[in-house]
Tab-separated table of C-alpha atoms and ligand atoms in Angstrom:
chain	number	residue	atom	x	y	z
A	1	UNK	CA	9.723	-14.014	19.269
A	2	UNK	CA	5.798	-13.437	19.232
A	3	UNK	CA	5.384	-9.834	17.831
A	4	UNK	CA	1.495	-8.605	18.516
A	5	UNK	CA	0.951	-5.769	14.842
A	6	UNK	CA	-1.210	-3.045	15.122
A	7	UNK	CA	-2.247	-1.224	12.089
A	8	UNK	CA	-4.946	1.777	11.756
A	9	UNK	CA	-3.513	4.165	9.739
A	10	UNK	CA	-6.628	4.655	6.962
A	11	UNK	CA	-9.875	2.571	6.747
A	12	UNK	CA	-8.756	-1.061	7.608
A	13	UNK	CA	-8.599	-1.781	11.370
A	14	UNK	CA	-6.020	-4.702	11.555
A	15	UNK	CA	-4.148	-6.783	13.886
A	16	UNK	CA	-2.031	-9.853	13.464
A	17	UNK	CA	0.540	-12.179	15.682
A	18	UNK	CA	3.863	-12.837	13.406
A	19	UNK	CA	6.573	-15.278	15.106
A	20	UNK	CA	10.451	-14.058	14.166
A	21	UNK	CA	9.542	-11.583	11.701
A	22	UNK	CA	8.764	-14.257	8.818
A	23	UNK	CA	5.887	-16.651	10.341
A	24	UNK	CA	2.327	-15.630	10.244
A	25	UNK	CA	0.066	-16.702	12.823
A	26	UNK	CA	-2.634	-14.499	12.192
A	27	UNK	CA	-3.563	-12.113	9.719
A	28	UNK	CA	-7.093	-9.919	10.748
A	29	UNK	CA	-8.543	-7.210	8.881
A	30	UNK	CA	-11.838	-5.549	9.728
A	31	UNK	CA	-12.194	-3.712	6.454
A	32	UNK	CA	-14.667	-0.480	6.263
A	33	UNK	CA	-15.438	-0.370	2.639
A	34	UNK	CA	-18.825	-0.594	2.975
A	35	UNK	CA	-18.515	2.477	5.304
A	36	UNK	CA	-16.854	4.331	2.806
A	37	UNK	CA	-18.539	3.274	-0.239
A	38	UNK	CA	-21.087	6.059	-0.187
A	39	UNK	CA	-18.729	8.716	-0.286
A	40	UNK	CA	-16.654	7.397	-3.075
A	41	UNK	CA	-13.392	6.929	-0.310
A	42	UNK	CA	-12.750	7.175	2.801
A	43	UNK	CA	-14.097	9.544	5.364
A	44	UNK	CA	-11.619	10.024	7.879
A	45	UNK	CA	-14.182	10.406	10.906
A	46	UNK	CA	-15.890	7.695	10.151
A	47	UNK	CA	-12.585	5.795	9.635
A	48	UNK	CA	-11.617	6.901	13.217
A	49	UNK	CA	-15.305	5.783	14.816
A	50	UNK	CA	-15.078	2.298	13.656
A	51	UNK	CA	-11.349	1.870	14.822
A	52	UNK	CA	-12.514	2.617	18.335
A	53	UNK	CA	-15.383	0.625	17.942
A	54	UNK	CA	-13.669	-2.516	16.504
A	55	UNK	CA	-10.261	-2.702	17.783
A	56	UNK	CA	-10.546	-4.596	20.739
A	57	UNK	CA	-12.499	-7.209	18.709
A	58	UNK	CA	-9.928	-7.333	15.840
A	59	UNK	CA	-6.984	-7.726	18.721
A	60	UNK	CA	-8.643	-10.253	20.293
A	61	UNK	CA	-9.530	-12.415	17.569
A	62	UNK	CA	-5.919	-12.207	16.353
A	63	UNK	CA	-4.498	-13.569	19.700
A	64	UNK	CA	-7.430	-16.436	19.325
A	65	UNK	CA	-6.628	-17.595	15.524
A	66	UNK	CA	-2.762	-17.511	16.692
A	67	UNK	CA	-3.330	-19.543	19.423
A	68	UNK	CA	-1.102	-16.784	21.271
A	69	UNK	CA	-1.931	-15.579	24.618
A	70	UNK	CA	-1.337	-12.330	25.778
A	71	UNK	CA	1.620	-13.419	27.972
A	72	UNK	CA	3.369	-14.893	25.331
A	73	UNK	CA	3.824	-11.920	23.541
A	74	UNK	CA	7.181	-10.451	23.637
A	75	UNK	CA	6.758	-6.984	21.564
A	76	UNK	CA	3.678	-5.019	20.444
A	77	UNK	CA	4.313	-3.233	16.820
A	78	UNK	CA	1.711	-0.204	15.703
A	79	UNK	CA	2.128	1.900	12.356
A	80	UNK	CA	2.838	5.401	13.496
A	81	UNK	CA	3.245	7.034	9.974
A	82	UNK	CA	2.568	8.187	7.477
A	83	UNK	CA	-1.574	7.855	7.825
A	84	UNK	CA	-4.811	9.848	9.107
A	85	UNK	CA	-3.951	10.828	12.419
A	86	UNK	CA	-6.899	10.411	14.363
A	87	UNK	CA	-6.699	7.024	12.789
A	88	UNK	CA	-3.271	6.289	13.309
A	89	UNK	CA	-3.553	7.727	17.112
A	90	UNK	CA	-6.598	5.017	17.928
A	91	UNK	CA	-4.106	2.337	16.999
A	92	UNK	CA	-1.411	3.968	18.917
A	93	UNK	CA	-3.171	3.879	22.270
A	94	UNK	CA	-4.529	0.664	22.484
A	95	UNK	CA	-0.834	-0.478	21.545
A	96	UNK	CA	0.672	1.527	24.268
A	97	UNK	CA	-2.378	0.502	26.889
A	98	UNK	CA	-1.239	-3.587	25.928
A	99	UNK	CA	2.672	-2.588	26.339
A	100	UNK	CA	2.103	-0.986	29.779
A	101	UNK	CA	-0.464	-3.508	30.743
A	102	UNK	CA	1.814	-6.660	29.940
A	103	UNK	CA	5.050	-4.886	30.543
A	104	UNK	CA	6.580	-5.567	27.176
A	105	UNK	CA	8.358	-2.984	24.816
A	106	UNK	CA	6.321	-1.273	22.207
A	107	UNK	CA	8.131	-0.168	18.609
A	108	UNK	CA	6.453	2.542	16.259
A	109	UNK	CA	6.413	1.188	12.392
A	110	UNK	CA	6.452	2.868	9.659
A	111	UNK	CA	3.718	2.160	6.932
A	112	UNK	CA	5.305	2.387	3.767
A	113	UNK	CA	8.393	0.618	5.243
A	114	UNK	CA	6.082	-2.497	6.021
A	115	UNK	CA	4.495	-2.160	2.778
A	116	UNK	CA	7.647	-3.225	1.514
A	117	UNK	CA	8.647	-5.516	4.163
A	118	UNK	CA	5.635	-7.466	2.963
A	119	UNK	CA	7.024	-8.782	-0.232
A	120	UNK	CA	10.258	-9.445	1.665
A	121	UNK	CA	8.537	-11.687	4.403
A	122	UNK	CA	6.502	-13.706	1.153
A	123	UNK	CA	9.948	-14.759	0.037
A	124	UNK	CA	11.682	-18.166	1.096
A	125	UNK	CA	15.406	-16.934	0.162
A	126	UNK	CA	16.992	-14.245	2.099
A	127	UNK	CA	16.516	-10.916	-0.297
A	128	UNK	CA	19.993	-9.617	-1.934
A	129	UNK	CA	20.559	-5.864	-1.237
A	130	UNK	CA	20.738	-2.886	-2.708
A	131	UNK	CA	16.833	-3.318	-4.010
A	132	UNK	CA	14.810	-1.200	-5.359
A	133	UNK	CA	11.392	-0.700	-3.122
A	134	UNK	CA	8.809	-0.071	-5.468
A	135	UNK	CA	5.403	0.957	-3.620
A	136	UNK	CA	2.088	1.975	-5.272
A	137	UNK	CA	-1.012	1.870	-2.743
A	138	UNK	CA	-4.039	4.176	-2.472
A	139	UNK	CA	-2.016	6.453	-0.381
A	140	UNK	CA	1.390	6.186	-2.047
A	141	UNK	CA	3.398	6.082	-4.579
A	142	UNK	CA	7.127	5.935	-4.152
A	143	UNK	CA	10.409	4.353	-5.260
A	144	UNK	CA	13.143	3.775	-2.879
A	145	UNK	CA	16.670	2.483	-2.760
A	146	UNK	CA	16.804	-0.635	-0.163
A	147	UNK	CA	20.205	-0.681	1.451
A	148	UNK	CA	18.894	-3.149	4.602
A	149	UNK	CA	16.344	-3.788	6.882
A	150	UNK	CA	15.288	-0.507	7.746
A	151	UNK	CA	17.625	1.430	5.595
A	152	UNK	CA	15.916	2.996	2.840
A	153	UNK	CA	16.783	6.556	0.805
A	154	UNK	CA	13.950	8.001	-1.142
A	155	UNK	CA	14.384	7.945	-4.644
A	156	UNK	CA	11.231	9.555	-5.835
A	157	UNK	CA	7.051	9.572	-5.028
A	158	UNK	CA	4.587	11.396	-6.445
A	159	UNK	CA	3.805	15.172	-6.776
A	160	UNK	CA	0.203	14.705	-6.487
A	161	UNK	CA	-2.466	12.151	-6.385
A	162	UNK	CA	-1.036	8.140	-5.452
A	163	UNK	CA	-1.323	5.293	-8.137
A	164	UNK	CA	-4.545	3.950	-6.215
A	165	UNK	CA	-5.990	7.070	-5.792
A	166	UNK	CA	-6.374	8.259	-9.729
A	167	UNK	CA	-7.615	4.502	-9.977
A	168	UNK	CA	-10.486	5.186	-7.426
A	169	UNK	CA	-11.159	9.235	-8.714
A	170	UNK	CA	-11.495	7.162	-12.331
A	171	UNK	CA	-13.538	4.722	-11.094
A	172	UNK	CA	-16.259	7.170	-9.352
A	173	UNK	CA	-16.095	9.457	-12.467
A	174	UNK	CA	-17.377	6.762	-14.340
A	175	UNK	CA	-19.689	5.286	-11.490
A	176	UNK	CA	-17.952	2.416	-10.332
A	177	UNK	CA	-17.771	1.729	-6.364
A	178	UNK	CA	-14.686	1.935	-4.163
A	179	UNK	CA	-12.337	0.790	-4.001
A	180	UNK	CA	-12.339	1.196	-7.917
A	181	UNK	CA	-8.673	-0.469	-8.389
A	182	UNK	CA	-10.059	-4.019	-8.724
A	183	UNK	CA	-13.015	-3.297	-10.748
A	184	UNK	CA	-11.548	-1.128	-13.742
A	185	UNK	CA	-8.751	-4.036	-13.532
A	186	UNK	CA	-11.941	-6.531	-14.373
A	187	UNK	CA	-13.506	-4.083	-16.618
A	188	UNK	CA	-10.235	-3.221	-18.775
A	189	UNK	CA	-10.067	-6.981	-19.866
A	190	UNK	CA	-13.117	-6.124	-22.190
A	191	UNK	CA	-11.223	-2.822	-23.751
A	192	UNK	CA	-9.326	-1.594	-25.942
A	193	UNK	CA	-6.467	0.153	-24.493
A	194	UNK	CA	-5.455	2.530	-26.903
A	195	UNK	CA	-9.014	3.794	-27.435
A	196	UNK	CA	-8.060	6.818	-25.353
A	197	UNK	CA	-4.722	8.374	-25.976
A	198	UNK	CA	-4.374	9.248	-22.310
A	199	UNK	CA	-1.189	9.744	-20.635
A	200	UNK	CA	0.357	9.839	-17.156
A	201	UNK	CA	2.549	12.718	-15.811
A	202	UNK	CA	5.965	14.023	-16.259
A	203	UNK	CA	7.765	16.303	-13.180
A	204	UNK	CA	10.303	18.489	-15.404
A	205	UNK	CA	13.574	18.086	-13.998
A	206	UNK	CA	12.953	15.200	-12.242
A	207	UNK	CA	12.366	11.637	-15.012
A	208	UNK	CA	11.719	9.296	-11.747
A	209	UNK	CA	8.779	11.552	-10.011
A	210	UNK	CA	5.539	10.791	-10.351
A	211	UNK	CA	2.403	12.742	-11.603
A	212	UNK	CA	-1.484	10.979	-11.767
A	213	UNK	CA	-4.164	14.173	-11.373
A	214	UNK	CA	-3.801	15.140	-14.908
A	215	UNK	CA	-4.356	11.603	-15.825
A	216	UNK	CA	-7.417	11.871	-14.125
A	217	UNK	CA	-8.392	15.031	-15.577
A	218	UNK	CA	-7.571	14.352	-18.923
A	219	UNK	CA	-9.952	11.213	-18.601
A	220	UNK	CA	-12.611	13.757	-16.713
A	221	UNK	CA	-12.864	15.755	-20.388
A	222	UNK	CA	-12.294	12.467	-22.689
A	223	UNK	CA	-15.801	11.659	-20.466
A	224	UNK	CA	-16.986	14.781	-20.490
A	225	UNK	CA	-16.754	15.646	-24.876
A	226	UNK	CA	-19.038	18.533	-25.604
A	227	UNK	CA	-21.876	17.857	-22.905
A	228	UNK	CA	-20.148	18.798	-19.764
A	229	UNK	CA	-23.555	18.876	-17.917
A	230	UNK	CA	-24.570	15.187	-18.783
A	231	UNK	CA	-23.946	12.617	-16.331
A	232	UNK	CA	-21.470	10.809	-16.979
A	233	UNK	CA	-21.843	7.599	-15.600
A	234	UNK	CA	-25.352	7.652	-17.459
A	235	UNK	CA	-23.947	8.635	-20.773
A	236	UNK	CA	-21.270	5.798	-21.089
A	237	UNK	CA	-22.454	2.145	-22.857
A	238	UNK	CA	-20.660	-0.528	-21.235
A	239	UNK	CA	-18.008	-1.018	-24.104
A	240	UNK	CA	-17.335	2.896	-23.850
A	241	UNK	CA	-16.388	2.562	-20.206
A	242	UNK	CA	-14.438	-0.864	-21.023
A	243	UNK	CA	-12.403	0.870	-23.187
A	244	UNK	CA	-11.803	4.015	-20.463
A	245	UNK	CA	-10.756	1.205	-18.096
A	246	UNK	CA	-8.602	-0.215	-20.429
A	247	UNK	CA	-7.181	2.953	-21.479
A	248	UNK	CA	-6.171	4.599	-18.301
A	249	UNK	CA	-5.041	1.399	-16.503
A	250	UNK	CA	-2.406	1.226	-19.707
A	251	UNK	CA	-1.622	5.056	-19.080
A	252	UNK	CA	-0.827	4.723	-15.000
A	253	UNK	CA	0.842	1.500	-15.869
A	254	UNK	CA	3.163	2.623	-18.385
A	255	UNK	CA	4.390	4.854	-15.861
A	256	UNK	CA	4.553	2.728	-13.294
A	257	UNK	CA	6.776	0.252	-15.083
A	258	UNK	CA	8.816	2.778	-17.173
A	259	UNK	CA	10.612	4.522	-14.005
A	260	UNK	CA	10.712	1.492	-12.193
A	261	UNK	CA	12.519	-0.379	-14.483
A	262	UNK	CA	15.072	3.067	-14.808
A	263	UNK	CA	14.983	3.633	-11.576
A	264	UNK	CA	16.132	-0.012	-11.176
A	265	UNK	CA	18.875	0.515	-13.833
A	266	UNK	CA	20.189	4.534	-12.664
A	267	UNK	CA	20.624	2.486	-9.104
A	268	UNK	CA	22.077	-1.287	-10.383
A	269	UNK	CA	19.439	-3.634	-8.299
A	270	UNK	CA	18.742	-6.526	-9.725
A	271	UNK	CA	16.045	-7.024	-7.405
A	272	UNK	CA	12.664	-5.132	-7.040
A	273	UNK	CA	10.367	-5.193	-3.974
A	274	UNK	CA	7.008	-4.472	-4.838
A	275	UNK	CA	4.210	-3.305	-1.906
A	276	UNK	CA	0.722	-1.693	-1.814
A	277	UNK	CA	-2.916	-2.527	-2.862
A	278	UNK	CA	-2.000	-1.197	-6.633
A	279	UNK	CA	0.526	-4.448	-6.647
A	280	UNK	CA	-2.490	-6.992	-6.027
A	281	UNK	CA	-3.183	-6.101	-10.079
A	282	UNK	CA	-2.717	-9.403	-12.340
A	283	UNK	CA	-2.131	-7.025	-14.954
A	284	UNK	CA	0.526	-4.850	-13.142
A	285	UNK	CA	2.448	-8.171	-12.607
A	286	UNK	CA	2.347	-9.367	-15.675
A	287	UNK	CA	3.675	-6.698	-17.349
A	288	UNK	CA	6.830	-6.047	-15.145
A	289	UNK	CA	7.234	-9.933	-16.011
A	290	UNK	CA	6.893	-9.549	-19.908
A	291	UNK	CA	9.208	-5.839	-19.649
A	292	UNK	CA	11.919	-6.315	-16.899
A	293	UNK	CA	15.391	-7.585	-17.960
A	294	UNK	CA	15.276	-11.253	-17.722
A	295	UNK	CA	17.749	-10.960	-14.857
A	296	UNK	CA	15.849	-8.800	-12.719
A	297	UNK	CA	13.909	-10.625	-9.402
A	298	UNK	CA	10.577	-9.118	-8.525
A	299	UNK	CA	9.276	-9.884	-5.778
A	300	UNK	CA	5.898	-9.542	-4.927
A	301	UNK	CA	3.479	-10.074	-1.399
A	302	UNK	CA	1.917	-12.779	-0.938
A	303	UNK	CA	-1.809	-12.931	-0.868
A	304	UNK	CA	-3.559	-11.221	2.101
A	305	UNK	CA	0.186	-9.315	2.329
A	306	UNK	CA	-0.517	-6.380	-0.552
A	307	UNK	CA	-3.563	-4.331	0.810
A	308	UNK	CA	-3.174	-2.928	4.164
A	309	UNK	CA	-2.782	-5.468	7.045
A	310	UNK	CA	-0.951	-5.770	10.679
A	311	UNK	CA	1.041	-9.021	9.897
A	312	UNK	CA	3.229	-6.529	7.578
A	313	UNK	CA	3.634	-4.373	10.562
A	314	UNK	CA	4.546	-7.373	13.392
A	315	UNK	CA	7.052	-9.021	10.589
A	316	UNK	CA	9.288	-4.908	10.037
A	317	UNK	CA	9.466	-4.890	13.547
A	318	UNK	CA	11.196	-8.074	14.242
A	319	UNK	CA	13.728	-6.402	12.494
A	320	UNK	CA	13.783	-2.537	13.467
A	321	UNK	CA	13.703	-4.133	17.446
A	322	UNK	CA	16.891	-6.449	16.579
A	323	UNK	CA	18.591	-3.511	15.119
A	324	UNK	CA	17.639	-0.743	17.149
A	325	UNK	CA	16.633	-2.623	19.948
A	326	UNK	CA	14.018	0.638	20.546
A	327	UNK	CA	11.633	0.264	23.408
A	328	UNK	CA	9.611	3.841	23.062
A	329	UNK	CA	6.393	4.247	24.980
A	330	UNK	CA	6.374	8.259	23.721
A	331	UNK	CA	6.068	7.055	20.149
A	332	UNK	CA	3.368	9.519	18.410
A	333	UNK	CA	1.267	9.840	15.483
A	334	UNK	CA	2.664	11.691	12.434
A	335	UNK	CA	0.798	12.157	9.314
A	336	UNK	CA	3.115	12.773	6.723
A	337	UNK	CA	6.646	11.171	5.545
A	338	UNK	CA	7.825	8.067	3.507
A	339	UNK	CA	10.531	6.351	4.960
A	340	UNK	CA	12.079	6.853	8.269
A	341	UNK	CA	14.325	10.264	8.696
A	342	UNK	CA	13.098	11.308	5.295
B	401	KG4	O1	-2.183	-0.403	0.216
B	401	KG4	P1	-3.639	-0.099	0.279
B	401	KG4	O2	-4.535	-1.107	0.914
B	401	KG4	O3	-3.920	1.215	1.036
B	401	KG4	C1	-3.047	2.280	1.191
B	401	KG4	O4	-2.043	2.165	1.938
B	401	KG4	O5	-3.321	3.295	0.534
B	401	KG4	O6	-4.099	0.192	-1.221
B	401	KG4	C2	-5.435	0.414	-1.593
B	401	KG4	C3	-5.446	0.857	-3.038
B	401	KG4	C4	-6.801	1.382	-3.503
B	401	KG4	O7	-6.599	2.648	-4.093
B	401	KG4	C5	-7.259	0.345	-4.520
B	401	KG4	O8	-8.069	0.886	-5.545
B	401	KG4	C6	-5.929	-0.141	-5.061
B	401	KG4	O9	-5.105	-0.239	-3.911
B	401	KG4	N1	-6.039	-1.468	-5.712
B	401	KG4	C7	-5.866	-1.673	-7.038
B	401	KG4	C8	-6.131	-3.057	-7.276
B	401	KG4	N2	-6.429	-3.639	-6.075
B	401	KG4	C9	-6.369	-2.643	-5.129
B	401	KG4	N3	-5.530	-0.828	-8.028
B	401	KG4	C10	-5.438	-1.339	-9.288
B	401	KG4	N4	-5.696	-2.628	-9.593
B	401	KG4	C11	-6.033	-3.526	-8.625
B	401	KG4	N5	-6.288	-4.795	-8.943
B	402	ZN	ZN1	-1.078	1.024	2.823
């Protein structure tokens, strides 16, 4: 089964061609960080122009590296939520123009759903269920119970800013570029990370919630000191912001890997399914690795498979269409949720 993904829900215009849910054909991205970069993240009618302006293009060229023709395709996938929705609406149409045009059912996705799909389509063994779905992207942070292919129950997310987000807000406080994930991962190998005795967030009543804007607030004043009107990207040497780098990364992390690895226990998986751009960190890896019971699986995407991209999208709906067998051209755009139903 050829399965066409669409994906535009935030600042990465994507399509890819995935064959029975698991093979990749194609994988294309037209990213817009150089759109963004300016602004310090992403500008959501900007976002929206480029989509229109590069979709076609990004289809087409999918279809071409696949070597799939349009009239091979048996199913055309598009994320529907959670995302900007004049973003996620551009995708949406030029999905539903190719499903009425080639007369072939069209299935809405789910974002965070594929996120996590992605480390289950890197895998060559089937994946053992319950897992725990772990994701941490720029827009999300969530943990999940994984009953099946498209059963999920929300476990917990964050109250406030996502993982990725405090990592970019960090990064322009102290000057660096968006996305800043990447770069304070590079810069924190110089630091010391208990320089700073920052912490992440604690939601009272509830140990498995999330919380990252104090985190970045509490770095905001370690920046600031006394001279709140300084710059502060001026003001910091190079070992100073190291050290910041190194500090906070070893805050959000902490966190990250602390209710995980609970979570994981309160709900008895042995196996954890990581998605989302955070989850392309070395360092994040490597310490679930060194803390996780010895036991545990964790299961990663594969490269190209962790930041946004369409293949994720195409490989979920293999699934959701065998299951569900849904054919729905009145599929819409909706902003907010995390997993289907919830
Ligand atoms: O999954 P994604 O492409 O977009 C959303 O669905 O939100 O994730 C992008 C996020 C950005 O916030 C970026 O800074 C973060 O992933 N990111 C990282 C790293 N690589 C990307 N964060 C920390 N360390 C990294 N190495
Ligand atoms: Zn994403």
């Amino acid at each position: 089964m050829f399965i066409l993904g669409i994906e535009t829900s935030c600042d990465e215009t994507a399509s890819a061609v995935v064959k029975d849910g698991k093979e990749v054909l194609s994988n294309c991205i037209a990213t817009q960080i150089d759109l963004h970069q300016a602004f310090g993240g992403v500008v959501p009618e900007l976002a929206c122009r480029r989509h229109v302006d590069v979709i076609v293009p990004v289809i087409e060229e999918a279809l071409k590296h696949a070597k799939v023709t349009l009239d091979q395709l048996n199913l055309i996938a598009v994320t529907t939520t959670p995302g900007l929705v004049g973003a996620l609406l551009i995708g949406i149409n030029a999905a539903k123009a190719l499903s009425l045009a080639l007369d072939i059912p069209l299935i809405g996705i789910n974002h965070v759903e594929a996120h996590l799909y992605a480390a289950m389509m890197s895998q060559e063994e089937e994946v053992r269920f319950p897992a725990l779905g772990a994701v941490f992207s720029g827009g999300h942070t969530a943990l999940a119970l994984i009953k099946g292919y498209g059963n999920y129950q929300l476990i917990s997310h964050t109250v406030d800013d996502a993982v990725g987000e405090a990592f970019d807000k960090v990064a322009k406080l102290m000057g660096i570029p968006y996305p800043g994930g990447p770069k304070i991962e590079e810069l924190a190998k110089e630091g010391n990370p208990n320089a700073f005795p920052l912490k992440s967030g604690t939601v009272k009543g509830r140990a498995l919630h999330f919380s990252f804007s104090g985190l970045k607030t509490a770095v905001l004043y370690a920046l600031k000191g006394q001279d709140a009107a300084a710059s502060l990207a001026e003001r910091l040497t190079d070992s100073e912001k190291a050290d910041m780098a190194a500090s906070f990364q070893r805050a959000a992390f902490d966190d990250l890997v602390g209710k995980t690895l609970l979570a994981a226990k309160n709900y008895q998986c042995q196996t954890i399914v990581f998605g989302g751009g955070v989850t392309n960190s070395q360092t994040l890896r490597r310490q679930f690795s060194n803390e996780a019971p010895k036991e545990m699986r964790l299961l990663w995407p594969a490269p190209g498979l962790a930041l946004d991209n369409a293949a994720m999208i195409a490989g979920l709906a293999y699934h959701q269409y065998k299951l569900s067998g849904e054919d729905n051209f009145l599929i819409e755009a909706k902003p907010t949720s995390y997993f289907s139903g919830s």
